[in-house]
Coordinates of C-alpha atoms and ligand atoms in Angstrom, one line a residue:
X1 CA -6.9 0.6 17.4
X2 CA -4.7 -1.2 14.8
X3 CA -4.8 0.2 11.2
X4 CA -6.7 -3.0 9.9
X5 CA -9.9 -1.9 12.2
X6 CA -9.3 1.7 11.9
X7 CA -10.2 0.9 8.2
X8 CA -12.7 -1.6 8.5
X9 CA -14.2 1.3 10.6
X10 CA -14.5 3.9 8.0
X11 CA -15.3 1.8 5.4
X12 CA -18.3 0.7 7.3
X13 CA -19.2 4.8 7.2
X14 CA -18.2 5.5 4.1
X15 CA -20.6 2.6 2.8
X16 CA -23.6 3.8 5.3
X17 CA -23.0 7.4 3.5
X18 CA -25.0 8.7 1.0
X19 CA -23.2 12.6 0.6
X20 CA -19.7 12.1 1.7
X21 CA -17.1 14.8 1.1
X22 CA -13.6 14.6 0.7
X23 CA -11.4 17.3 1.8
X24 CA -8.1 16.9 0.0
X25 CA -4.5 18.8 0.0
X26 CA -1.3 18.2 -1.2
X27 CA -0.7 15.4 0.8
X28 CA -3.0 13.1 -1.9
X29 CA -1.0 14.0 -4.9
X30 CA 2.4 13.6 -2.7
X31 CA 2.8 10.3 -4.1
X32 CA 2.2 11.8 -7.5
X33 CA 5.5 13.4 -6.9
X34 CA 3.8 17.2 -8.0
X35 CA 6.2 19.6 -6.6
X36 CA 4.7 21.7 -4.3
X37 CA 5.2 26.0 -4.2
X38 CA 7.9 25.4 -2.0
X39 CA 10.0 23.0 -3.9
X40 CA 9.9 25.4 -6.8
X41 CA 10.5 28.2 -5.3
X42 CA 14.2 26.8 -5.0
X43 CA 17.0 27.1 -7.5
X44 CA 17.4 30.6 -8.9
X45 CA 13.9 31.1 -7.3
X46 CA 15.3 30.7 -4.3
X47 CA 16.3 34.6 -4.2
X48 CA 12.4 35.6 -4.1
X49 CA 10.4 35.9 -1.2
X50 CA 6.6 34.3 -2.0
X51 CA 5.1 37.7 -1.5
X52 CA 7.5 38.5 -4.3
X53 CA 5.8 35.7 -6.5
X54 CA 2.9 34.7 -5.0
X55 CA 0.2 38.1 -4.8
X56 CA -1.8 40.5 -6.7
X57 CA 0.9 43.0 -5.6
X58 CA 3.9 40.9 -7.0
X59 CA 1.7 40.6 -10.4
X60 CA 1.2 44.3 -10.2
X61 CA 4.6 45.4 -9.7
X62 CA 5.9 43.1 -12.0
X63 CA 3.6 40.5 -14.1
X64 CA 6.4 39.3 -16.3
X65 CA 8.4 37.9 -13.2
X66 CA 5.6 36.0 -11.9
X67 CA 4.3 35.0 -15.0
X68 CA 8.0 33.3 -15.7
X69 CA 7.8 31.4 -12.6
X70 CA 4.4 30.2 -12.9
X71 CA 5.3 28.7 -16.7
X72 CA 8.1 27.3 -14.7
X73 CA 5.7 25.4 -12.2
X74 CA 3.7 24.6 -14.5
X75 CA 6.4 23.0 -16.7
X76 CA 7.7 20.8 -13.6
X77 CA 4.3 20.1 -12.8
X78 CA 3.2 18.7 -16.0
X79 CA 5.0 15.4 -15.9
X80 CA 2.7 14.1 -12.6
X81 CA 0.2 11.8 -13.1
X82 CA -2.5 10.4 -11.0
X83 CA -1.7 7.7 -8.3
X84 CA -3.5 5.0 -6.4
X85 CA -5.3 7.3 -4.2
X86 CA -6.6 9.4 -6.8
X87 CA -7.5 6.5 -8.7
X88 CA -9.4 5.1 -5.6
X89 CA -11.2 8.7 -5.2
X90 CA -12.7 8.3 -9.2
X91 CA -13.6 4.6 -7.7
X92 CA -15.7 5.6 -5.1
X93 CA -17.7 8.3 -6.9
X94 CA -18.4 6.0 -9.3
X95 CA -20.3 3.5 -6.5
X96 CA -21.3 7.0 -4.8
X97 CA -22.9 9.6 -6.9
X98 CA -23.4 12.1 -4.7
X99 CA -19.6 12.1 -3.4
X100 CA -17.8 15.5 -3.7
X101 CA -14.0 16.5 -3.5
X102 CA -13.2 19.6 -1.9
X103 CA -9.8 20.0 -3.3
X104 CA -7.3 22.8 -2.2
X105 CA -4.6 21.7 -5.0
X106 CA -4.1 23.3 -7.9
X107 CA -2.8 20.5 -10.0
X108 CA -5.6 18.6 -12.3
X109 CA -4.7 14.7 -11.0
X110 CA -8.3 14.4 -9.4
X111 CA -10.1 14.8 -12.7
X112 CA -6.8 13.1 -14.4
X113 CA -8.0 10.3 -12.8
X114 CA -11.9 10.3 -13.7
X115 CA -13.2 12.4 -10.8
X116 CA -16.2 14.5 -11.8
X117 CA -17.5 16.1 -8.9
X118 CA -14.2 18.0 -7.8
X119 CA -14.5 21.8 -6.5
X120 CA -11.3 23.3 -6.5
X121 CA -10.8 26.0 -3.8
X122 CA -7.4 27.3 -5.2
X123 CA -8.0 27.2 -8.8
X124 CA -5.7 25.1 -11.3
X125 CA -2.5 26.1 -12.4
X126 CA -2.6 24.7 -15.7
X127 CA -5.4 27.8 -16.2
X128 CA -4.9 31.6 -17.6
X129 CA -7.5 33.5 -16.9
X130 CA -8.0 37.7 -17.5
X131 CA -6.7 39.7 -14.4
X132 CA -9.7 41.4 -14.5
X133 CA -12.2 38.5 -15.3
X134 CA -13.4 41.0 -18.1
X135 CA -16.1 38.5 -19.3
X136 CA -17.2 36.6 -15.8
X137 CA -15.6 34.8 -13.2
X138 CA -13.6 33.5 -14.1
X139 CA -12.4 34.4 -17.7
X140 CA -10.4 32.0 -18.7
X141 CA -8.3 31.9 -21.5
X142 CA -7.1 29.3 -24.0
X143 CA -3.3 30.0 -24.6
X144 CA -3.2 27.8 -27.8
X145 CA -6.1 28.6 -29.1
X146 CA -5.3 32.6 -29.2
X147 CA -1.7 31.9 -30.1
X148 CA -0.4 33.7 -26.7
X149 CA 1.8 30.6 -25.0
X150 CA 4.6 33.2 -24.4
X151 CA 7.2 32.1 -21.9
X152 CA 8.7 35.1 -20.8
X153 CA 5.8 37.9 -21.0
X154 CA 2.7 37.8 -19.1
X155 CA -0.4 38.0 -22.4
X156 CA -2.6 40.3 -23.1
X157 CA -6.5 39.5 -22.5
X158 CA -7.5 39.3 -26.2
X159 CA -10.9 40.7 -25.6
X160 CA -9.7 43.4 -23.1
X161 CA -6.1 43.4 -23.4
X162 CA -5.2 43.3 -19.1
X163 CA -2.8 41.0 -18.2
X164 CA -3.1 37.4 -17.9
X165 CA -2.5 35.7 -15.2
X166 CA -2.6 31.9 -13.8
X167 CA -6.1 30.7 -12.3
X168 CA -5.2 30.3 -9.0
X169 CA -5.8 31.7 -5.8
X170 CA -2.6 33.6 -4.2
X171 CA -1.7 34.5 -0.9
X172 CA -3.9 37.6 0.7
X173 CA -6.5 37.0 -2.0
X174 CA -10.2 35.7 -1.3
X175 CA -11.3 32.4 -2.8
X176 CA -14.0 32.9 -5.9
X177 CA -17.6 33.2 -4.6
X178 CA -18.7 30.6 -6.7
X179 CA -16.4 28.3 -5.6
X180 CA -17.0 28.7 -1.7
X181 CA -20.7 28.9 -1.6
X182 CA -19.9 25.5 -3.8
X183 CA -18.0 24.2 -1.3
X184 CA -19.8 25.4 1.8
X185 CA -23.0 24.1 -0.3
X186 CA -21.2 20.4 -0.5
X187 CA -20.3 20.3 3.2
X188 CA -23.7 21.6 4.6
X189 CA -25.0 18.0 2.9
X190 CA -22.1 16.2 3.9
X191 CA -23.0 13.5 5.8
X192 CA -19.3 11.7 6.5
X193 CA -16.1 13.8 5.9
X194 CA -12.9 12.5 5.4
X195 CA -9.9 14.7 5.5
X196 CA -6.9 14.1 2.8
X197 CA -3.3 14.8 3.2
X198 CA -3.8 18.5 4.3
X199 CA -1.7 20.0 7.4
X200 CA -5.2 22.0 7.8
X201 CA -3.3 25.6 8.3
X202 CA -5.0 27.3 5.3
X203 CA -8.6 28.6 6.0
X204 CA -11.3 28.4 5.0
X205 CA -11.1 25.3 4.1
X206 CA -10.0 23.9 7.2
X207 CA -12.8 25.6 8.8
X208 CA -14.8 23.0 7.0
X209 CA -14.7 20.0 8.7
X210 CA -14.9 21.8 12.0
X211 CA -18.2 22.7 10.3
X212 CA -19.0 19.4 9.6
X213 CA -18.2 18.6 13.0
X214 CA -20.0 20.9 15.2
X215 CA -23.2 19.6 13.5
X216 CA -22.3 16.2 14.9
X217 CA -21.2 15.0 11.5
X218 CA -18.0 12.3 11.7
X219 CA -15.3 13.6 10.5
X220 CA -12.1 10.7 9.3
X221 CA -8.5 12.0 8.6
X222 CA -6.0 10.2 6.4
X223 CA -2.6 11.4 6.8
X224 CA 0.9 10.1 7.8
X225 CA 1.6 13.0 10.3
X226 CA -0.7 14.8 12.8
X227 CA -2.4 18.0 11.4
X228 CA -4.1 20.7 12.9
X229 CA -7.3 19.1 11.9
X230 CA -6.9 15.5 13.7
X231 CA -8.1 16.9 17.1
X232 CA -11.6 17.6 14.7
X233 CA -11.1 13.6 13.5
X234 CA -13.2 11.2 15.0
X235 CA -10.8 8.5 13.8
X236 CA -7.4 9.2 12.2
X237 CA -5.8 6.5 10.1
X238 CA -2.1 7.9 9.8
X239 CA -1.2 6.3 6.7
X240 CA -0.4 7.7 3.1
X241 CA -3.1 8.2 0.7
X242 CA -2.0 6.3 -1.7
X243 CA -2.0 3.4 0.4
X244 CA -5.3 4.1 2.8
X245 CA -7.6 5.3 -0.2
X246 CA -7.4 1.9 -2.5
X247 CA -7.9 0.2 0.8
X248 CA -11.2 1.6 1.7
X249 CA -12.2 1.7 -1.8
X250 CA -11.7 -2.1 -1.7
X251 CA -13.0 -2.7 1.5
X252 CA -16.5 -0.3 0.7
X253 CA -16.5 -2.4 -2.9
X254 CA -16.5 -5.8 -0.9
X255 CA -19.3 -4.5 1.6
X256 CA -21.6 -3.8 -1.2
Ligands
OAD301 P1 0.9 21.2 3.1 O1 2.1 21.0 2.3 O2 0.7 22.3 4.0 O3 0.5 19.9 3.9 C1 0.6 18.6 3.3 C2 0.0 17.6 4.2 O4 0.0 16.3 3.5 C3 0.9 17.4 5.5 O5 0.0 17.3 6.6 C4 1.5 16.0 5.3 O6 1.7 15.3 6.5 C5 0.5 15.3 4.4 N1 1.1 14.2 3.6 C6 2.3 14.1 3.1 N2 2.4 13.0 2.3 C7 1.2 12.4 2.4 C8 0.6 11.2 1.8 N3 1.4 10.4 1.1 N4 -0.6 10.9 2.1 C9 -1.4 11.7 2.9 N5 -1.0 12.9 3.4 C10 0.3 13.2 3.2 O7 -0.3 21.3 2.0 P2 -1.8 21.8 2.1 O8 -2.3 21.5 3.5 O9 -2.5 21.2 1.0 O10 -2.5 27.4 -0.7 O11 -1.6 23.4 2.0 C11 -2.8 24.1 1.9 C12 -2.5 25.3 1.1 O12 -1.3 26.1 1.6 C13 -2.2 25.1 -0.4 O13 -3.4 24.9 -1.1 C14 -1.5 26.4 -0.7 C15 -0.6 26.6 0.4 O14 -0.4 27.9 0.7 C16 -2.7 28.1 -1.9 O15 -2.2 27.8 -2.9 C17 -3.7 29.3 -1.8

């Protein structure tokens, strides 16, 4: 099927749907050019392994060190700004209120871009929150306002004085309850899914649309390269986001 009808197709769905979901990765903010772990985990992070920067054990042993690298990402980070397919995402939700993002990045480019309804699996790493979440999950806390924007020393909670640490999920941790019964709560209604730029390694959220799937909802992939989620596609368009997500908007805008 060419690209041309492969669109035409899922715009026809995604204008027949009332609840869909999008399942996004770092694949929609590629053309954003946010670097991703592994592009800044090079240069003099090169030396460390993940583990060592990446885990509630590495923040343990040694908070300072992991604190510096995340100011790092998040200063490399900061420049990004939303593109086309982000854009087209806001779009959408705008003709379709009960659309949903299901987002496993932890930059902020889907609500840069005017998204509302965004769930975010892995937290955001523009966020500091209290180690030990001392007044709900999660506590977050305002650098600027409490004066604690150090570079080089991981904060003190100012109401309980652990460490602070980035909101966002790191390896061997569990996702926030809140945010997976939101999520499982969004694709349980979903009645179209449409996967974004996500190899589809990381669970659970790639147990999602298999989800979706077995309860004989369709299930659309948009991604340049094969994932381990296009066998669960009904109909993979293998084009970048930034180029398939205006295209549908526009061709779901011109069907209504
Ligand atoms: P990956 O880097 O594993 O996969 C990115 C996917 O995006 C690949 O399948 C690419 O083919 C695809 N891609 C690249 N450019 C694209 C474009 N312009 N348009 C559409 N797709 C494009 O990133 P994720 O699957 O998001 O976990 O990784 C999932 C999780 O693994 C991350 O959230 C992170 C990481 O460990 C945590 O931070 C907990």
């Amino acid at each position: 099927m060419a690209a041309g009808e492969k669109l035409e197709q899922a715009a026809l769905r995604l204008r027949a749907s009332q609840r869909p979901v999008f399942l996004t990765g770092a694949g929609v903010s590629a053309e954003s050019g946010v670097p991703t772990f592994r592009d800044a985990a090079t240069g003099l992070w090169s030396k460390y392994e993940p583990t060592e920067l990446a885990t509630p054990q590495a923040f343990q042993r040694d908070p300072d060190l992991v604190w510096r690298f995340y100011q790092y990402r998040r200063q490399i980070a900061a420049p990004a700004k939303p593109n086309p397919g982000h854009y087209a995402l806001a779009e959408l939700e705008a003709l379709k209120p009960d659309l949903w993002i299901i987002t496993q990045n932890v930059d902020d480019l889907h609500e840069q871009s005017g998204s509302q309804h965004v769930i975010r699996l892995h937290g955001r790493l523009r966020d500091s929150r209290c180690s030990q979440n001392c007044k709900g999950d999660p506590t977050l806390i305002d650098l600027d306002k409490f004066r604690l924007n150090s570079p080089d020393t991981a904060p003190r909670c100012p109401y309980c004085s652990a460490r602070i640490r980035p909101d966002v999920v790191w390896f061997n941790e569990m996702l926030p309850l809140p945010v997976l019964e939101a999520a499982w709560s969004a694709i349980s209604k979903a009645d179209l899914v449409i996967i974004v730029g996500t190899s589809g390694m990381v669970h659970p959220a790639a147990d999602m649309p298999m989800d979706a799937r077995d309860r004989g909802v369709p299930v659309i992939e948009i991604n340049p390269q094969p994932s381990a989620l296009t066998p669960v596609a009904d109909l993979w368009i293998d084009q970048p986001s930034g180029v398939a997500l205006p295209e549908l908007a526009h061709r779901v805008t011109a069907l209504a």
